[in-house]
Tab-separated table of C-alpha atoms in Angstrom:
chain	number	residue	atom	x	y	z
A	7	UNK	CA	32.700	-8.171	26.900
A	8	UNK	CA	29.610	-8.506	28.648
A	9	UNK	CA	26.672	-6.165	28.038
A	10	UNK	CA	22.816	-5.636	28.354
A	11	UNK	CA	20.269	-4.551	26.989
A	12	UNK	CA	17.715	-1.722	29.381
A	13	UNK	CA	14.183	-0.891	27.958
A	14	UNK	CA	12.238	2.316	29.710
A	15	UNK	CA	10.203	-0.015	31.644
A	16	UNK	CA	12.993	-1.451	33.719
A	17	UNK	CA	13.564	-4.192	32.035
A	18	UNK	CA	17.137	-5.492	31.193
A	19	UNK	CA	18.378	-8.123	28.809
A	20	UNK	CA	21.760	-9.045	28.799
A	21	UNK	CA	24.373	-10.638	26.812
A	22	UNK	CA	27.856	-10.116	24.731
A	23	UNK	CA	28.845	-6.892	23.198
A	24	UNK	CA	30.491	-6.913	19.909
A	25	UNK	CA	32.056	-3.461	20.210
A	26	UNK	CA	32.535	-0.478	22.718
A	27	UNK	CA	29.609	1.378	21.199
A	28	UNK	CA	26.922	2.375	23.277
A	29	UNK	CA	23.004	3.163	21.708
A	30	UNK	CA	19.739	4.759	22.551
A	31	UNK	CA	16.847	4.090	20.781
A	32	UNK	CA	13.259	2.972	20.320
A	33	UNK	CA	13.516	-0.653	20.686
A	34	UNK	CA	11.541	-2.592	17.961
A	35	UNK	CA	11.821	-6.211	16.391
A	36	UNK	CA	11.993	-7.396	12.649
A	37	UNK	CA	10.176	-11.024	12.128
A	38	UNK	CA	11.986	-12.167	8.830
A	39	UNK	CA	14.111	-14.687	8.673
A	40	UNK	CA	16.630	-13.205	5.508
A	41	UNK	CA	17.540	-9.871	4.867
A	42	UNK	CA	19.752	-8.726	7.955
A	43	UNK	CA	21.757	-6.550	5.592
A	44	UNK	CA	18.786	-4.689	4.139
A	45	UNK	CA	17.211	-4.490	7.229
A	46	UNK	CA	20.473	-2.345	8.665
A	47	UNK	CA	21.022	-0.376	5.738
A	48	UNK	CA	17.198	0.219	5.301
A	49	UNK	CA	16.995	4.359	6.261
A	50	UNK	CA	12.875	3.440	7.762
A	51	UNK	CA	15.070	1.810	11.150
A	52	UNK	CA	16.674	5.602	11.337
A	53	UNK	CA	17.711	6.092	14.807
A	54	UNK	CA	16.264	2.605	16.082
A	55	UNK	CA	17.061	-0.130	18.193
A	56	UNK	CA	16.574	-3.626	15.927
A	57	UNK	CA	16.039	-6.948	17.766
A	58	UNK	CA	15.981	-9.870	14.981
A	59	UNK	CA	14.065	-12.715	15.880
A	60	UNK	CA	15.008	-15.342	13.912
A	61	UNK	CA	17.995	-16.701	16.108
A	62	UNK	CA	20.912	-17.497	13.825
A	63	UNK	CA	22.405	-13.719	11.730
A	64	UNK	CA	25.150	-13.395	9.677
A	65	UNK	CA	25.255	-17.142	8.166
A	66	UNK	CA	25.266	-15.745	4.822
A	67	UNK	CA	27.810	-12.889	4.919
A	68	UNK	CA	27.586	-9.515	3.772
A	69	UNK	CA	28.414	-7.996	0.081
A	70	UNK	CA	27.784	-4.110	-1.137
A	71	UNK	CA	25.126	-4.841	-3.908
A	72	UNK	CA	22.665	-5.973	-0.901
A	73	UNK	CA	22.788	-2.102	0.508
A	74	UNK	CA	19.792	0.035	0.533
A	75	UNK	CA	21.186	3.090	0.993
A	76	UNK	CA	25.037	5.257	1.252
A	77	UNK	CA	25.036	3.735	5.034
A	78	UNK	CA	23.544	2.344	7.864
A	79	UNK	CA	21.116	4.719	10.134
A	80	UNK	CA	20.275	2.349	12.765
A	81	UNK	CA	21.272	2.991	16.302
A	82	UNK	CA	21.449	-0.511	17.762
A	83	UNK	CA	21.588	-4.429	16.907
A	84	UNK	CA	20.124	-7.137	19.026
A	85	UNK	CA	20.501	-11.070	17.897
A	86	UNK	CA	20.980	-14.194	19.045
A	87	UNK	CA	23.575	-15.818	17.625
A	88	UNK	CA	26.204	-13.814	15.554
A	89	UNK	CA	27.415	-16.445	12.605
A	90	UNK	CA	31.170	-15.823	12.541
A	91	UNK	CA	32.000	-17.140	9.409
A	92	UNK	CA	29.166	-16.781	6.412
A	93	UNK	CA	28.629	-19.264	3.838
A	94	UNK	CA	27.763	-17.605	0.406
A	95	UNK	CA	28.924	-17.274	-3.194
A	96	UNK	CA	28.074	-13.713	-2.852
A	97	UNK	CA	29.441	-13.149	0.482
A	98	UNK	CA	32.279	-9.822	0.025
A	99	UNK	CA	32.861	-10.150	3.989
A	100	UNK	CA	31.599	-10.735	7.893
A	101	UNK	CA	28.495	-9.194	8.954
A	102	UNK	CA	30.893	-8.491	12.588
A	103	UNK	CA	33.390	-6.525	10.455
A	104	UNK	CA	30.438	-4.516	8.765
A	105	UNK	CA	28.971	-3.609	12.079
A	106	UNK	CA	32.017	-2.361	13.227
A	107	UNK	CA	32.561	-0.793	10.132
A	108	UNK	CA	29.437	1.275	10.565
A	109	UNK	CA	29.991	1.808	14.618
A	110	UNK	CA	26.985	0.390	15.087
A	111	UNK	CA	26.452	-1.389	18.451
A	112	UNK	CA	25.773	-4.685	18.800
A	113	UNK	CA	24.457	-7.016	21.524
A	114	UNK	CA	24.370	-11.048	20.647
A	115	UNK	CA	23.674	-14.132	22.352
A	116	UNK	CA	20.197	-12.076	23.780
A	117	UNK	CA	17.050	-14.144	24.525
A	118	UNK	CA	15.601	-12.110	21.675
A	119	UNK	CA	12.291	-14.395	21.839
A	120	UNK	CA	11.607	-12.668	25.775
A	121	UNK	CA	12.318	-9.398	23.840
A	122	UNK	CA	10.125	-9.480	21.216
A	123	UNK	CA	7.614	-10.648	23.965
A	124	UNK	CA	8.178	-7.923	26.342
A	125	UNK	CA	7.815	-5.154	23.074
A	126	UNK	CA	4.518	-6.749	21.892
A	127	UNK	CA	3.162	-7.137	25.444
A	128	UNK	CA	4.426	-3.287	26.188
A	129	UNK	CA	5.011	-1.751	22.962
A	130	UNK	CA	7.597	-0.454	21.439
A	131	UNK	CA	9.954	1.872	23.774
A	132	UNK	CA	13.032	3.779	24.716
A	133	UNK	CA	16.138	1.107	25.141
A	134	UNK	CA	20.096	1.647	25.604
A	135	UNK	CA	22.558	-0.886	24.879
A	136	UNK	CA	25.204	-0.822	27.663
A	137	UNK	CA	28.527	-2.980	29.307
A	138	UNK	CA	27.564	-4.675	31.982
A	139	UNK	CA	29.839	-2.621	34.766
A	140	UNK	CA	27.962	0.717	33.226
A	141	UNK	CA	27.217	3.404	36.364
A	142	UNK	CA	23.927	4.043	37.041
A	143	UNK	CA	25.118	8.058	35.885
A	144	UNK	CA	25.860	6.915	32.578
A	145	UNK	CA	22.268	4.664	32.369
A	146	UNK	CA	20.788	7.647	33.011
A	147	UNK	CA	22.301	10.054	31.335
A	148	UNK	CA	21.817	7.541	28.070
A	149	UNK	CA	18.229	7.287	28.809
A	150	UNK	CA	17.547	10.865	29.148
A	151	UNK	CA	18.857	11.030	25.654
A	152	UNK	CA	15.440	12.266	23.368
A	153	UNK	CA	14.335	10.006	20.171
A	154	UNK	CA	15.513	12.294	17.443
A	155	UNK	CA	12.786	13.728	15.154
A	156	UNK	CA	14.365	15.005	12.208
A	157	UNK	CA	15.037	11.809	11.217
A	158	UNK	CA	13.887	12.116	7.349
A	159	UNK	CA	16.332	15.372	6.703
A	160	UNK	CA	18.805	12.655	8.348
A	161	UNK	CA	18.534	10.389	5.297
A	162	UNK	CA	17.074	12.032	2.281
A	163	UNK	CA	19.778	12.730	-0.432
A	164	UNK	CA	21.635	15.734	0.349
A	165	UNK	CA	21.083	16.735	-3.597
A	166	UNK	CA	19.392	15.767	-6.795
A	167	UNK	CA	20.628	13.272	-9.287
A	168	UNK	CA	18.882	11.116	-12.000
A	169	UNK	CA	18.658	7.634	-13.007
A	170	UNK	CA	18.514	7.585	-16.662
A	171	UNK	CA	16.114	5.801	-19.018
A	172	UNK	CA	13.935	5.739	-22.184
A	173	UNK	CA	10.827	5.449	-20.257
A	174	UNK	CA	8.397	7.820	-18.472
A	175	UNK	CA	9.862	10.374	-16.268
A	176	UNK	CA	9.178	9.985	-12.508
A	177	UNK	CA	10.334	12.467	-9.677
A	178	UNK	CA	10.815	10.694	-6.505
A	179	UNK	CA	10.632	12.384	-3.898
A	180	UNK	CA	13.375	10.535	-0.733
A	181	UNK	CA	12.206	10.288	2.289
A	182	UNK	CA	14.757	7.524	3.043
A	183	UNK	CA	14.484	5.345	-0.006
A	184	UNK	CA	15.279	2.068	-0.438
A	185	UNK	CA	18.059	1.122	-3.208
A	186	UNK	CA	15.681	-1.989	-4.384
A	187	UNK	CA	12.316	0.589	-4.397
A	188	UNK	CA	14.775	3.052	-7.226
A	189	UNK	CA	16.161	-0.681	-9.111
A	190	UNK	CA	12.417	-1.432	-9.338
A	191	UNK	CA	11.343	1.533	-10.854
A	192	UNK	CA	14.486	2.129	-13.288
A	193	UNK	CA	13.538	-1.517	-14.354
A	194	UNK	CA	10.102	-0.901	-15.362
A	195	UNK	CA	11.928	1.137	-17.554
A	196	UNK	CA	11.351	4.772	-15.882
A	197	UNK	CA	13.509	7.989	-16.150
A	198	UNK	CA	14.066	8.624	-12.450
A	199	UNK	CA	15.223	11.915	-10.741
A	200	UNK	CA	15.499	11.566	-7.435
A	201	UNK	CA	15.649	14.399	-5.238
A	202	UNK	CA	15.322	15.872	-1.642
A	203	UNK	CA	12.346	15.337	1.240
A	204	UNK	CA	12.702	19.351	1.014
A	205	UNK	CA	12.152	19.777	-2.436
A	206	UNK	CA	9.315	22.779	-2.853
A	207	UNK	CA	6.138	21.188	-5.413
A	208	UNK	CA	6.669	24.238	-8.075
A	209	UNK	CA	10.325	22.854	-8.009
A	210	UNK	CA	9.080	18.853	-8.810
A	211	UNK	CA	6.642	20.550	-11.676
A	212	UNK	CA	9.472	22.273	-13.097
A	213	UNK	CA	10.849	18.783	-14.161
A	214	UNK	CA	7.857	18.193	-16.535
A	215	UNK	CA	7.431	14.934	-14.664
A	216	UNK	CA	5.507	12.254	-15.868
A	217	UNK	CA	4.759	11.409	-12.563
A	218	UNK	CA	5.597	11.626	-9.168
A	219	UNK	CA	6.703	9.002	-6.769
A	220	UNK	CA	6.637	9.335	-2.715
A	221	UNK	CA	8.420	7.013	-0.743
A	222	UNK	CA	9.286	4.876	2.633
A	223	UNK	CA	10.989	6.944	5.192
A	224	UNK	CA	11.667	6.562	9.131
A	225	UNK	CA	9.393	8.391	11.567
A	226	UNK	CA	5.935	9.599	12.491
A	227	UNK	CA	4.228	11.600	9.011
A	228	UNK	CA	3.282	14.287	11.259
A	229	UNK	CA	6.783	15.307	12.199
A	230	UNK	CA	7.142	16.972	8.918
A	231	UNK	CA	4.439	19.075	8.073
A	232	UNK	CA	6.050	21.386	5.528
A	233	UNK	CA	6.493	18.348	3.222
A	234	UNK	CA	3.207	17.437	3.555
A	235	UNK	CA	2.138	20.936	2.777
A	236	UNK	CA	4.032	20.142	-0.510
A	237	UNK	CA	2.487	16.857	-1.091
A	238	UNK	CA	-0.719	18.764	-1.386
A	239	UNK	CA	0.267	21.065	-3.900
A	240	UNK	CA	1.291	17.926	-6.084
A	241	UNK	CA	-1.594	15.861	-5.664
A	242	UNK	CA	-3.981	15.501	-9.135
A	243	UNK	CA	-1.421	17.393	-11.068
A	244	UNK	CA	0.220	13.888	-12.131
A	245	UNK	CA	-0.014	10.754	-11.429
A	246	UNK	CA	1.105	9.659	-7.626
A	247	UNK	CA	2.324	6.524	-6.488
A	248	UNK	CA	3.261	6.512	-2.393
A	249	UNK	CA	4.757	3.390	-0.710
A	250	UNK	CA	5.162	3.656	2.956
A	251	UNK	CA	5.976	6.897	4.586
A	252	UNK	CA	4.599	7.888	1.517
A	253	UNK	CA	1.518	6.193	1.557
A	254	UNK	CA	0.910	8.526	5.101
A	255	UNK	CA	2.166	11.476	3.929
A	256	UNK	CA	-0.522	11.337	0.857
A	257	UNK	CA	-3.102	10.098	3.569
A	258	UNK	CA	-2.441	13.021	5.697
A	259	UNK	CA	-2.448	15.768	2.672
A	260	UNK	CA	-5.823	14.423	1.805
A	261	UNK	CA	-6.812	14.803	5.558
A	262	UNK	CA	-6.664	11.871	6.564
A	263	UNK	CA	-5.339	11.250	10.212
A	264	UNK	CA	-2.158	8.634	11.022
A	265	UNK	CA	-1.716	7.089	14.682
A	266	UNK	CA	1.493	5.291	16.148
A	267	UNK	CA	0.626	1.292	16.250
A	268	UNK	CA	1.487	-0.787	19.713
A	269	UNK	CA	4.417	-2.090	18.070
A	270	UNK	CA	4.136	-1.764	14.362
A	271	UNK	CA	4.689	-4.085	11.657
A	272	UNK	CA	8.557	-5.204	10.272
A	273	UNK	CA	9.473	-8.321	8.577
A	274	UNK	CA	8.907	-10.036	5.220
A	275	UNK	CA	5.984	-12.400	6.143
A	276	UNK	CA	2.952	-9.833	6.101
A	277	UNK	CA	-0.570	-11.017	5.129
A	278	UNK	CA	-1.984	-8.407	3.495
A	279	UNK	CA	-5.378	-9.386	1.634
A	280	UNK	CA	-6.015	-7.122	-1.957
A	281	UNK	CA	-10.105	-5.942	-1.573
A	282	UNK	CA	-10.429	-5.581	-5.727
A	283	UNK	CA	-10.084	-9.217	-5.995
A	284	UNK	CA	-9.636	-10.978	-2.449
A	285	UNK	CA	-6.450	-12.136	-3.127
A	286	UNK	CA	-4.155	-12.762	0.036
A	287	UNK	CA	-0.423	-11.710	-0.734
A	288	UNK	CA	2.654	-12.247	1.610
A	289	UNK	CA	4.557	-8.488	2.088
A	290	UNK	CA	7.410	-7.132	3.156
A	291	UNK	CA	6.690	-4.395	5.774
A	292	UNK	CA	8.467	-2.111	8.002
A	293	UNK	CA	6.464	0.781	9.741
A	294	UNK	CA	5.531	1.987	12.933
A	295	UNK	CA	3.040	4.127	12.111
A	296	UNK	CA	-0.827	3.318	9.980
A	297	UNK	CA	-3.508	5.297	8.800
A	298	UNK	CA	-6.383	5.760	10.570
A	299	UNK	CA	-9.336	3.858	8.703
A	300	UNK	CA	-12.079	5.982	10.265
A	301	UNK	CA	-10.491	9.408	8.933
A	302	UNK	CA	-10.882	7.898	5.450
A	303	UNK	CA	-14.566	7.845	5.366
A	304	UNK	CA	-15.500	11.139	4.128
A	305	UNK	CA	-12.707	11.486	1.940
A	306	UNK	CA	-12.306	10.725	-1.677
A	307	UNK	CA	-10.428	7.516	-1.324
A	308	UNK	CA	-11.094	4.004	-1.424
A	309	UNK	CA	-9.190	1.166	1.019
A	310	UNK	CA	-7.676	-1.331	-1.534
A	311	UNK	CA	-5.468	-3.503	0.692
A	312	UNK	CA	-5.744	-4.403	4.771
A	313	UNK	CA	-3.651	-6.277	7.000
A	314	UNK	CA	-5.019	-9.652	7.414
A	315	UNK	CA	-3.334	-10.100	11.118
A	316	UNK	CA	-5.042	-6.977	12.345
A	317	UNK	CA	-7.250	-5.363	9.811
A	318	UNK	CA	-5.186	-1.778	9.492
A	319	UNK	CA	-5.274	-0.089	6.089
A	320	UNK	CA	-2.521	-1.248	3.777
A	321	UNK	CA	-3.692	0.925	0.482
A	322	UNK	CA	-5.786	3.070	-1.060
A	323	UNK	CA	-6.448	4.556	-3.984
A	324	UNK	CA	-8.346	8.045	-5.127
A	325	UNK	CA	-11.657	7.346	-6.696
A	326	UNK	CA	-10.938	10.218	-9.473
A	327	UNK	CA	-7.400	11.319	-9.448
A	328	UNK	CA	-4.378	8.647	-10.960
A	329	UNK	CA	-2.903	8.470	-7.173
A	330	UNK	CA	-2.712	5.145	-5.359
A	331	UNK	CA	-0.627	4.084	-2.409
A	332	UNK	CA	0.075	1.093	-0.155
A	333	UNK	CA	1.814	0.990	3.163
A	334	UNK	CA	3.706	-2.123	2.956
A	335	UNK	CA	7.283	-2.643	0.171
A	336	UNK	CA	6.070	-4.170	-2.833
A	337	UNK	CA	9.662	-4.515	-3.508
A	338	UNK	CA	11.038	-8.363	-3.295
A	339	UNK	CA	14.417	-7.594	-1.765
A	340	UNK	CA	14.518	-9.388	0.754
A	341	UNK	CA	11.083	-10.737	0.924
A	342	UNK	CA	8.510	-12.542	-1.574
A	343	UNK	CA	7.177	-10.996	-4.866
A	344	UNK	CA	3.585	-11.334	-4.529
A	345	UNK	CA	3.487	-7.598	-4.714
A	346	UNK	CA	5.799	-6.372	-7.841
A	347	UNK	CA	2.282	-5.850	-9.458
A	348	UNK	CA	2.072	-2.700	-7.808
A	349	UNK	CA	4.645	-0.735	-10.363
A	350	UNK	CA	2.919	-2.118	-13.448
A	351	UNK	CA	-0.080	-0.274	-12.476
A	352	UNK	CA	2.321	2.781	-11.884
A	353	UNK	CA	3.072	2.012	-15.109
A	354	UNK	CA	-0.267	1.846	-16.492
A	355	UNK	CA	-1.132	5.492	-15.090
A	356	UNK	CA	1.781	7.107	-16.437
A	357	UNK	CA	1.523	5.638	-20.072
A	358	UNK	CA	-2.409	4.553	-20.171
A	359	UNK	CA	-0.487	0.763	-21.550
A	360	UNK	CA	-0.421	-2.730	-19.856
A	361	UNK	CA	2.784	-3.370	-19.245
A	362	UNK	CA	3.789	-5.977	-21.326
A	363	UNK	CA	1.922	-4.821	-24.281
């Protein structure tokens, strides 16, 4: 079945549908060339539109211990060619059967390369993902369909649970967290209880935490100001690590301001160059929102890390409190591990040791 692809601006992109489902979305494109399955089951792409533009997706499969969260919260899928048979030792199945599995809607065999064009000319934007015979009454009334807001309560873990350990204890508070973000802080060795983006701060200090750990989530920071509220009643009372989401939400509880970027950063080959020692790491990212570098001047906090393609804060850190955050996913799944130095020095504020030693 034919279908297409129609941005706000007018613009239409067309191609074959994989399925009957229909999308609306903001429209916004992922540069890495691994990781589809993360990417889709990554809650940060909550009610988006994804164009992929490396050309060739689902040559590797798909397999359940690649998922980042219960299920996929993306709205839309735009590649160019869909790989109908995967090659892969780990491979449990077809990434076709998994989209349909998830009802998400798919469009393939797109010139992704004069989408991704038309989004960094533009910036990111309203899209709907249609059959090619759709009335101009159903266009429209798709269109006319709001991007949702509430997008964290969407994801977050409907309750608490724990991830046991001998280790530290660390209270994470879900936003929309990545699987890989919880295996990388369970590794380190931590006790982890993870509970809900609503969770009230006397709540979290109940737990005799250790620490507390904010993290990636879908959305603009500002659209939930009761959590940030919270996040101010946390900060110096233990030490804070914020990746992400996080990493505004900390910004903004600090007064700090965030701003929405032209059309953001997503895809596992970020530059991002570490000011403590001028080191250039390659990062994983996925955000459409950064905080404002200006804001940051009369505050206590210090820019550690910047984005080498366009200068934008990528972390900071207090210059008193044991609270540090970065915007990009230290986490190497998909994506290189120049970063996984980042939970060691989690590590070293909760226990005061080296890891290692």
């Amino acid at each position: 079945m034919k279908g297409k692809l129609i941005l706000e601006d007018g613009s239409v992109f067309t191609g074959d549908l994989l399925n009957e489902y229909k999308a609306t979305g903001e429209v916004v494109f992922n540069t890495g060339m691994t990781g589809y399955q993360e990417i889709l089951t990554d809650p940060s792409y909550c009610s988006q539109i994804v164009t992929l533009t490396f050309p060739l997706i689902g040559n590797y499969g798909v397999a359940d211990k690649f998922m980042q969260s219960r299920e996929s919260f993306v709205n839309g899928f735009i590649i160019g060619e869909l790989c109908d048979e995967g090659s892969n030792w780990q491979k449990e199945n077809e990434l076709a059967k998994f989209l349909n599995d998830q009802k998400i809607p798919c469009l393939y065999n797109v010139d992704t390369r004069a989408v991704t064009r038309t989004i960094r000319s533009q910036g990111c934007m309203k899209g709907i993902i249609v059959s090619e015979d759709a009335s101009q009454e159903e266009i429209d009334k798709l269109m006319a369909v709001p991007i949702k807001l509430d997008v964290v309560a969407e994801v977050t873990t409907p309750e608490t649970y724990v991830m046991d350990n001998d280790g530290p204890h660390v209270v994470v508070m879900d936003f929309g967290i990545k699987q890989n973000i919880l295996n990388s802080l369970h590794n380190l060795g931590c006790k982890l209880t993870v509970v809900p983006a609503d969770t009230k701060a006397d709540e979290i200090m109940a737990m005799n935490p250790d620490g507390i750990f904010l993290s990636n989530g879908p959305g603009d920071p500002k659209d939930v100001p009761e959590v940030i509220e919270e996040v101010k009643k946390l900060i110096g009372k233990k030490p804070m690590f914020g990746i992400c989401l996080g990493h505004q939400l900390i910004s903004l509880a600090l007064g700090a301001n965030t701003y929405k970027l032209k059309f953001g950063h997503r895809g596992s080959n970020q530059p991002v160059k570490n000011l403590l020692n001028g080191r250039v790491h390659i990062s994983s990212q996925n955000h459409g929102y950064a905080v404002e570098e200006a804001s940051l001047k009369e505050l206590p906090l210090e820019i550690t890390h910047i984005n080498v393609n366009d200068g934008t804060v990528e972390g900071m850190r207090h210059t008193s409190l044991p609270l540090f955050s970065v915007q990009y996913h230290p986490e190497a799944s998909p994506g290189p591990d120049d970063n996984m130095y980042l939970f060691d020095q989690f590590w070293t504020l909760l226990t005061g040791e080296t890891k290692g030693e």
